[in-house]
Structures are given as C-alpha cells and as structure tokens.
PDB file of C-alpha atoms in Angstrom:
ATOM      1  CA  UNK A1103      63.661 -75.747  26.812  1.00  0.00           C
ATOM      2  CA  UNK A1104      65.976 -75.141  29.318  1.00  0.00           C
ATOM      3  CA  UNK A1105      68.944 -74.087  26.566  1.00  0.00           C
ATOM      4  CA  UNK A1106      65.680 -71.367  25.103  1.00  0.00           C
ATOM      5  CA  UNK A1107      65.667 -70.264  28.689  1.00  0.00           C
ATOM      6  CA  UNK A1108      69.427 -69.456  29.040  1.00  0.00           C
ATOM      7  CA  UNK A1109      69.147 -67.784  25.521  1.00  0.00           C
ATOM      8  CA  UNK A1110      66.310 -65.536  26.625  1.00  0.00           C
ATOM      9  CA  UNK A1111      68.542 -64.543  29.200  1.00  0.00           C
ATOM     10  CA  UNK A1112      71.691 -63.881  26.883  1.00  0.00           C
ATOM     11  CA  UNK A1113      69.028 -61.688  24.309  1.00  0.00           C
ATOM     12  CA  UNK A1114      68.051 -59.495  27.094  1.00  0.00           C
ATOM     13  CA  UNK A1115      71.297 -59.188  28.584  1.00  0.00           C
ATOM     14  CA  UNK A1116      72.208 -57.594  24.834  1.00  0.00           C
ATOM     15  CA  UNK A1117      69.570 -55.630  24.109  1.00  0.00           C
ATOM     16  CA  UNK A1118      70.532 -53.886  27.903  1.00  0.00           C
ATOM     17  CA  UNK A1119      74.133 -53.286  26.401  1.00  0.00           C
ATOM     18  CA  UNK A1120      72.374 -51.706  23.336  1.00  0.00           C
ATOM     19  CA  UNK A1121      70.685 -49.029  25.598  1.00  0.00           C
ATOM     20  CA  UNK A1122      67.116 -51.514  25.709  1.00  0.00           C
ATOM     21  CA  UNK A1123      66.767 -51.425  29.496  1.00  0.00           C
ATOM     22  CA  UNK A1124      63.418 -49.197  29.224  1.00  0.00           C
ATOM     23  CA  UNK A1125      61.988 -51.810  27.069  1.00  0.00           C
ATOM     24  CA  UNK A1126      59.996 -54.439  27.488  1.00  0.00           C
ATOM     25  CA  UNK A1127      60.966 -58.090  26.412  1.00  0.00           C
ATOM     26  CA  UNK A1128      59.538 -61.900  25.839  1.00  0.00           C
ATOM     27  CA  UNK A1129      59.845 -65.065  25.713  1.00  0.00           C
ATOM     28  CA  UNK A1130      56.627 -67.613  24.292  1.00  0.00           C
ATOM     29  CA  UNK A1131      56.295 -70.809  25.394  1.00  0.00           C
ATOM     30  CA  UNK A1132      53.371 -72.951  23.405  1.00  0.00           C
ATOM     31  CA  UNK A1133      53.341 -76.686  23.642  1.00  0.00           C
ATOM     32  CA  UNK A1134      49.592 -77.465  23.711  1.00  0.00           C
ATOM     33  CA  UNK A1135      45.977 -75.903  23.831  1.00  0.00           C
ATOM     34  CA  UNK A1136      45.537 -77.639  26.849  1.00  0.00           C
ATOM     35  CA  UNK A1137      45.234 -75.383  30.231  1.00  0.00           C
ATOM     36  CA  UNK A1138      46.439 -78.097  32.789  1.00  0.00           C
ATOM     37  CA  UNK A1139      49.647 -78.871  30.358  1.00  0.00           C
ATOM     38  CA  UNK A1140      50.130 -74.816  30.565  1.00  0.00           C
ATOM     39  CA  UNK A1141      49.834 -75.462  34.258  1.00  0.00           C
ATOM     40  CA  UNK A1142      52.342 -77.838  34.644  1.00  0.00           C
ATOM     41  CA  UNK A1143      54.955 -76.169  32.245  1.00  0.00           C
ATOM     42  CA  UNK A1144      54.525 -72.804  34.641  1.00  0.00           C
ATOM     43  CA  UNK A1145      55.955 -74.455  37.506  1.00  0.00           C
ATOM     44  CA  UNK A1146      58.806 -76.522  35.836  1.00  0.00           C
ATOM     45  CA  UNK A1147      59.558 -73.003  33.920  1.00  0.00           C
ATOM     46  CA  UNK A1148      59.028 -70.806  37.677  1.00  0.00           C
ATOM     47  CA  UNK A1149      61.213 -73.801  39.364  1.00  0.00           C
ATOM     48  CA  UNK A1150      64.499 -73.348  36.577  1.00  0.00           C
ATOM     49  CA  UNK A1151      64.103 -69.615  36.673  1.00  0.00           C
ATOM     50  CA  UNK A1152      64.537 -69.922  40.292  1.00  0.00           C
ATOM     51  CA  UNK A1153      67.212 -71.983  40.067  1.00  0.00           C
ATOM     52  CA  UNK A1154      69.157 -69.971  37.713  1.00  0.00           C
ATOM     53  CA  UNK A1155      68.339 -66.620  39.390  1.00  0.00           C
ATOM     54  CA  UNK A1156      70.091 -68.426  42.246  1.00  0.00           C
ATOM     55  CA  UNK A1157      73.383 -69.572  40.348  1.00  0.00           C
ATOM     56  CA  UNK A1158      73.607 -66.221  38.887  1.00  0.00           C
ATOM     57  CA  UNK A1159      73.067 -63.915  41.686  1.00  0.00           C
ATOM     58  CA  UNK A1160      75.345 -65.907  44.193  1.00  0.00           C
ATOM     59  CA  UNK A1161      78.185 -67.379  41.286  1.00  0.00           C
ATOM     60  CA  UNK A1162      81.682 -66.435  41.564  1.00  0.00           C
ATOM     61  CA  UNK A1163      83.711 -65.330  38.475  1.00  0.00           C
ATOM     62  CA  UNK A1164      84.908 -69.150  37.901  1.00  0.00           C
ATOM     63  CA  UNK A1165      81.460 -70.502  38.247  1.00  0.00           C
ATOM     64  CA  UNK A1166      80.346 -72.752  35.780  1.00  0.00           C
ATOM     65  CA  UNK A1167      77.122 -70.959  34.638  1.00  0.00           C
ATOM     66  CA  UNK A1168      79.440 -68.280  32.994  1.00  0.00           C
ATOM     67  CA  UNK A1169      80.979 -70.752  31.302  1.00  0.00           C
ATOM     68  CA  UNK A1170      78.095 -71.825  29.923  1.00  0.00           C
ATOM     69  CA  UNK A1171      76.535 -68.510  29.094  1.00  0.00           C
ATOM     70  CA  UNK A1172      79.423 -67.603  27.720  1.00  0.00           C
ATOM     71  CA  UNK A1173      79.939 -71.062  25.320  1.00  0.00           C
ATOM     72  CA  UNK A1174      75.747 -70.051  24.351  1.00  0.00           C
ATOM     73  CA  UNK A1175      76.828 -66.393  23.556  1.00  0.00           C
ATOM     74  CA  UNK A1176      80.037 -67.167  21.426  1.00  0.00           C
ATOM     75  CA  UNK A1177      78.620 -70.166  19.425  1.00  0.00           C
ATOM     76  CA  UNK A1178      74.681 -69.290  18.922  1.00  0.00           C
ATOM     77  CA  UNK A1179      74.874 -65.488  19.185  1.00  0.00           C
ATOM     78  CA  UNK A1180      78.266 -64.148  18.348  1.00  0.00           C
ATOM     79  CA  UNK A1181      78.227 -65.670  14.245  1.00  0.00           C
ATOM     80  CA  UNK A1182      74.474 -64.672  13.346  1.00  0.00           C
ATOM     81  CA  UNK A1183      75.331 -60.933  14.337  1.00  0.00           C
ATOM     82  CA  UNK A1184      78.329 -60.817  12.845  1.00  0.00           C
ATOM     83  CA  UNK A1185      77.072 -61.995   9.679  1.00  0.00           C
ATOM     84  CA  UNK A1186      73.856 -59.322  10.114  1.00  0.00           C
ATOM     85  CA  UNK A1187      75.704 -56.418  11.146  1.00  0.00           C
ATOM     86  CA  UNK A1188      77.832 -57.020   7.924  1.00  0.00           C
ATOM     87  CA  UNK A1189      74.355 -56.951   5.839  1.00  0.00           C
ATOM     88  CA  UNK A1190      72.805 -53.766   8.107  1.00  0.00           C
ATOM     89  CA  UNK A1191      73.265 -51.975  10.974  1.00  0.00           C
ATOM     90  CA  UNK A1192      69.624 -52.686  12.217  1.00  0.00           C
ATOM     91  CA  UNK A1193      69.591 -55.826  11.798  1.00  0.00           C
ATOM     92  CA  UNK A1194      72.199 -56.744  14.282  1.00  0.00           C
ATOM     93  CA  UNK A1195      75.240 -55.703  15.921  1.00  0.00           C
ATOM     94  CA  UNK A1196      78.404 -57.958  17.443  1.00  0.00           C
ATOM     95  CA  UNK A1197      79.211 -57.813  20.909  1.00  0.00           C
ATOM     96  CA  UNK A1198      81.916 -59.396  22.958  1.00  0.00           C
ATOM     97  CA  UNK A1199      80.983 -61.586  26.021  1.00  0.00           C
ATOM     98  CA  UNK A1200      82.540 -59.255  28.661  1.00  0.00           C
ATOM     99  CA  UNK A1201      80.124 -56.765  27.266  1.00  0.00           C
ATOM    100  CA  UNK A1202      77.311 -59.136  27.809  1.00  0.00           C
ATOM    101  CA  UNK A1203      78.059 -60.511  31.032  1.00  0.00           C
ATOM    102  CA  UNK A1204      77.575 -57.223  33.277  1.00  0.00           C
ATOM    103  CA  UNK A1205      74.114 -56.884  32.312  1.00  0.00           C
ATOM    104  CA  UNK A1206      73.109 -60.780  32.988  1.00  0.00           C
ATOM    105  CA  UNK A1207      72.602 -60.160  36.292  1.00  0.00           C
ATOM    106  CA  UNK A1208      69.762 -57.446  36.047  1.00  0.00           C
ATOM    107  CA  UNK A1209      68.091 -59.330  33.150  1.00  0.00           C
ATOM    108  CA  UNK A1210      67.476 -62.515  35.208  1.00  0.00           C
ATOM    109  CA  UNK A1211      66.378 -60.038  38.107  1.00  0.00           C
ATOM    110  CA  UNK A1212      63.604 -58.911  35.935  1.00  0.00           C
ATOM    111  CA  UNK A1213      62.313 -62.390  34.409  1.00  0.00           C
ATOM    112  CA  UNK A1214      58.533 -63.236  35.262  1.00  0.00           C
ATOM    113  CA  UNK A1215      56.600 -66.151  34.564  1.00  0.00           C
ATOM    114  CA  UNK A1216      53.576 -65.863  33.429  1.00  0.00           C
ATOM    115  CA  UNK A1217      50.845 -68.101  32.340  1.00  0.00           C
ATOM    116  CA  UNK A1218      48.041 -66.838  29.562  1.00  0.00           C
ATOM    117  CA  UNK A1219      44.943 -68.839  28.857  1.00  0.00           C
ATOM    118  CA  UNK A1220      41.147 -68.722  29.917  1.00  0.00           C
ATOM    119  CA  UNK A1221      41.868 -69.647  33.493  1.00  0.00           C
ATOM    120  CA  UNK A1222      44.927 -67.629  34.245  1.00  0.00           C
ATOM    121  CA  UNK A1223      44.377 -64.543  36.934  1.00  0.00           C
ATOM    122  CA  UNK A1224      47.630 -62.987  35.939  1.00  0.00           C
ATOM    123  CA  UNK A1225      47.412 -60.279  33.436  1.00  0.00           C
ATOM    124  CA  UNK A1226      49.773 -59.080  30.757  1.00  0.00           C
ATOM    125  CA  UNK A1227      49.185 -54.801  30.832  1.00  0.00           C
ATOM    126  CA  UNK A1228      52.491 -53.740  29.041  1.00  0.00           C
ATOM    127  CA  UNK A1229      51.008 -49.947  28.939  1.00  0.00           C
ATOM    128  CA  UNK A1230      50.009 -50.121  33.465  1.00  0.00           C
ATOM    129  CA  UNK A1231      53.811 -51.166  33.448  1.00  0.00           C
ATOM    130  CA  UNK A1232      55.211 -48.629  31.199  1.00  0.00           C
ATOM    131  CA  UNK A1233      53.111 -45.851  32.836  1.00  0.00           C
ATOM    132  CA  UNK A1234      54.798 -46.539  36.365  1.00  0.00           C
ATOM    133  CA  UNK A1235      58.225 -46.666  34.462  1.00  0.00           C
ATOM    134  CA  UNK A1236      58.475 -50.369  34.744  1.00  0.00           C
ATOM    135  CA  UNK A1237      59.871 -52.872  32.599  1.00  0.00           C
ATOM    136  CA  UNK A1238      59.884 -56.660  32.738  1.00  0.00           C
ATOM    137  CA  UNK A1239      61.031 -59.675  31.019  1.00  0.00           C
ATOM    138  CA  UNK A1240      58.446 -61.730  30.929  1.00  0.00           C
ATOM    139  CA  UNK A1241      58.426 -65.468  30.009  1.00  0.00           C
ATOM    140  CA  UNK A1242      54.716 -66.387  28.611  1.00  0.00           C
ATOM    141  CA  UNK A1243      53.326 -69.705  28.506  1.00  0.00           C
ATOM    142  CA  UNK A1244      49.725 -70.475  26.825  1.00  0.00           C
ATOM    143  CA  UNK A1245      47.624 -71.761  24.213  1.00  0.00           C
ATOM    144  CA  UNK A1246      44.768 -70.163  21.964  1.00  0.00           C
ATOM    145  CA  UNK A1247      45.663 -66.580  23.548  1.00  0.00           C
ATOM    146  CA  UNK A1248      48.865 -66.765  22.091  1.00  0.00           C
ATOM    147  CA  UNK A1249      48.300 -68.197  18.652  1.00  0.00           C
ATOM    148  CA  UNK A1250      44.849 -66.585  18.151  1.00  0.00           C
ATOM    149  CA  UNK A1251      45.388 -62.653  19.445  1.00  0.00           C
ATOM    150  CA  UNK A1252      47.634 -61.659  21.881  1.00  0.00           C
ATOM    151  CA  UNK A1253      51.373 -59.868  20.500  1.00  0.00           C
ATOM    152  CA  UNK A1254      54.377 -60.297  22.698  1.00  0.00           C
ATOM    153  CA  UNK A1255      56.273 -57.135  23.288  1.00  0.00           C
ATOM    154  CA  UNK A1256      59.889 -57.458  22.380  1.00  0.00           C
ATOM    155  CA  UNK A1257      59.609 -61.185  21.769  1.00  0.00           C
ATOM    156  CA  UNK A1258      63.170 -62.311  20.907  1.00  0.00           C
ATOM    157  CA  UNK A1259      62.793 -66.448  22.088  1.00  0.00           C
ATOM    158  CA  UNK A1260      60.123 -68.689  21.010  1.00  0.00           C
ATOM    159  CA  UNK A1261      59.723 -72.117  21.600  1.00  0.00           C
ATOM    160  CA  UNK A1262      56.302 -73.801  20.167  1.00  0.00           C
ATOM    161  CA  UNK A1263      56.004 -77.247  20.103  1.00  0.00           C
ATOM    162  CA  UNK A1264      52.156 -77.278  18.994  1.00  0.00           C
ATOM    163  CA  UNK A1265      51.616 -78.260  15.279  1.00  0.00           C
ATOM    164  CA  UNK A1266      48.891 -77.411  12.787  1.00  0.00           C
ATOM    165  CA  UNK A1267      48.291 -78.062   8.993  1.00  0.00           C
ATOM    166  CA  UNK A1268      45.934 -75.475   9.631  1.00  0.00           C
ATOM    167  CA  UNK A1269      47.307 -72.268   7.346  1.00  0.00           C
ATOM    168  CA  UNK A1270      45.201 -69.505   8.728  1.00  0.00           C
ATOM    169  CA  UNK A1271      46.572 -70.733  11.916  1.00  0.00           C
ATOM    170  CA  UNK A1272      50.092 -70.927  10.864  1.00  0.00           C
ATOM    171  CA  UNK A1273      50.000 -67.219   9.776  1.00  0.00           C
ATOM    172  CA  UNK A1274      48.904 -66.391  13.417  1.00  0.00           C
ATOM    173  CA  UNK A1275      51.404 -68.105  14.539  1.00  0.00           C
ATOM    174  CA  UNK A1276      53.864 -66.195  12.587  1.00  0.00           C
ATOM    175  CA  UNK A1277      53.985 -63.161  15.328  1.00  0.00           C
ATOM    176  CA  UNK A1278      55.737 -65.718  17.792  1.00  0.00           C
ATOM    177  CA  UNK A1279      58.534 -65.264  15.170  1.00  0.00           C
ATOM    178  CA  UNK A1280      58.886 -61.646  16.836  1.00  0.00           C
ATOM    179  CA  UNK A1281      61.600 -59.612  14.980  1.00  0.00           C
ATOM    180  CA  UNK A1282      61.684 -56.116  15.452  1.00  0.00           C
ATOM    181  CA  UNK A1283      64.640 -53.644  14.093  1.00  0.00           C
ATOM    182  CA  UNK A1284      67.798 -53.430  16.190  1.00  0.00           C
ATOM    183  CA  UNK A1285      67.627 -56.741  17.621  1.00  0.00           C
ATOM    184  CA  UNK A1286      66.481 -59.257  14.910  1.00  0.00           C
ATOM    185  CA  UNK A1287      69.598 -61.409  14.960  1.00  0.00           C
ATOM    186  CA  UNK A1288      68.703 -61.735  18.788  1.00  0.00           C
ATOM    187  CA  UNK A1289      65.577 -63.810  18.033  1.00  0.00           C
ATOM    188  CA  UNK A1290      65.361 -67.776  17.748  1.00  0.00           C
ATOM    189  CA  UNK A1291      62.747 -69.917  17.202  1.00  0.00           C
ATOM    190  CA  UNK A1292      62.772 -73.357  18.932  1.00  0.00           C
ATOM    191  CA  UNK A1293      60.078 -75.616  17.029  1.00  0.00           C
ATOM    192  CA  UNK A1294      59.945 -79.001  14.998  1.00  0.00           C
ATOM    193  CA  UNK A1295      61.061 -79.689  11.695  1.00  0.00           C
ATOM    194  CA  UNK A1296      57.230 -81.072  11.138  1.00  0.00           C
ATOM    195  CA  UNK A1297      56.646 -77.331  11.967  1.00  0.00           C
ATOM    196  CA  UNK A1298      59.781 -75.943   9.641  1.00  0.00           C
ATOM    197  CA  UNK A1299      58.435 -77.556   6.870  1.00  0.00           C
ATOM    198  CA  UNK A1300      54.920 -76.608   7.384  1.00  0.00           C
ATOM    199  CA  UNK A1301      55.939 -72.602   7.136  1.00  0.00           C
ATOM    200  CA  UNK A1302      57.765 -73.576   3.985  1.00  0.00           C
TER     201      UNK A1302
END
C-alpha cells in the first residue's frame, strides 16, 4: 500500500509534466465492505500522506525519498511507457526522472484523503471543484460506493484487495481499472492473483 501511494504520487507528478495540472486525478483504495475497516485505513492512509508530504516538502537534493522515487520511476514507470509510446502516442509517452521530479512537489501538495461509504460526511463534487478552478488529487477509500456506482476522475492507481466470484460485480469493478487516453501506461492495479484470475 504504501509503494501504490508513492506511485500515485509519481503518476500525477507525470501527467503535470504532460500539461495535466487542470485535471483532476485518483487513487481507489477498496479492501472491504466494511465502514469501520474504511475507517481505520483513512487514518493509516491520512498519517503516511502526512508523513511523506513532510519528507518531500522539507528533503534536500541527497535525501533518500528521491532516491526512492526515482528507483519507482525508472524501474515501474520508465519500461511500460517506453514500450507504449513505441505502440501509440496516446497511449503513453517516456519521460526522464529530472522531468518528473520538479512537479513532485505540487502533486503531493494537492493529495486529499477521502473516505466514501454510507457514513462518510465528506463529499466527492468534481464539477463544485472545477467550477472554482480547482483541482485535487484525491486518494478514495470505500466499499459498495465504489464498486457499485461512483467513477473516479482520472483514476491512474488502484489497489483492491476485496474479492468476489460474483461476475456482475467484477464488471463494476472494472472502472477501478481507470485508463483514459494520454496517460494509460500511468495506471496500475494493485490486487490478488485470486482476483487476476477471476477477471481472466
């Protein structure tokens, strides 16, 4: 989970180099139906946020969390968008890490947690944001909102834990998959191989 994080981070910090800042982007979190596991998750998720919004905005150019950005970017990034930009143009495009790392900074800046279920408060109004020329990275957490109805804006990271031999549920669950043109080889799906080899 915390890797997904740090890769959430690197996808937005790309899709700012492509000229994506006056987008909106996500990340889905769904481990369980359950509202007090979603509860739980949202402050271990809000804590490492914090903590990594901390290493970033105060870390030096030797600090270690570049170095570990930057071993994410080159190994999980770099080789899928080589490989798609050589297929198409929209389906990815390869960028060098000291492209990427200028724009780190502002995408942590704009990372919220938020949690979605039938208790939450917090509400997740894309358009009231756009409208007052705001955009967010948001990281979502939930249950039956998420697999049932609800369609992430830019979703680029997904991790779902949650299984199901269920196949109208499985083909809900397909929108956490998220790709869009012009960043496709920036999504990744964290899940089980139970899960794997229930899609196939």
């Amino acid at each position: 989970l915390k890797e997904s994080i740090k890769m959430y981070i690197l996808s937005c910090a790309a899709r700012f180099f492509r000229g994506q800042k006056n987008k909106h982007s996500s990340m889905l979190i769904h481990v369980s139906h359950y509202v007090n596991v979603h509860h739980q998750l949202n402050d271990k998720v809000l804590d490492y946020v914090k903590i990594l919004k901390n290493r970033i905005e105060n870390a030096g150019s030797n600090d270690l969390i570049w170095s570990e950005l930057k071993d994410l970017w080159e190994n999980k990034f770099q080789p899928v968008s080589r490989n798609m930009q050589k297929q198409s143009e929209s389906l990815g495009c390869f960028h060098e890490w000291n492209e990427i790392k200028p724009e780190i900074k502002l995408a942590t800046e704009r990372i919220n947690v938020i949690e979605v279920n039938g208790q939450s408060k917090q509400v997740l109004d894309y358009s009231a944001l756009e409208k007052d020329k705001k955009f967010q990275n948001f990281i979502v957490i939930g249950g039956f909102r998420l697999s049932r109805g609800l369609t992430l804006d830019g979703l680029t990271i997904s991790y779902f834990l949650r299984s199901s031999s269920m196949y109208d549920t499985l083909m809900q669950m397909g929108r956490f998959f998220g790709y869009r043109d012009n960043f496709l080889d920036l999504c990744r799906i964290y899940t089980t191989v139970d899960m794997i080899s229930a899609y196939q």
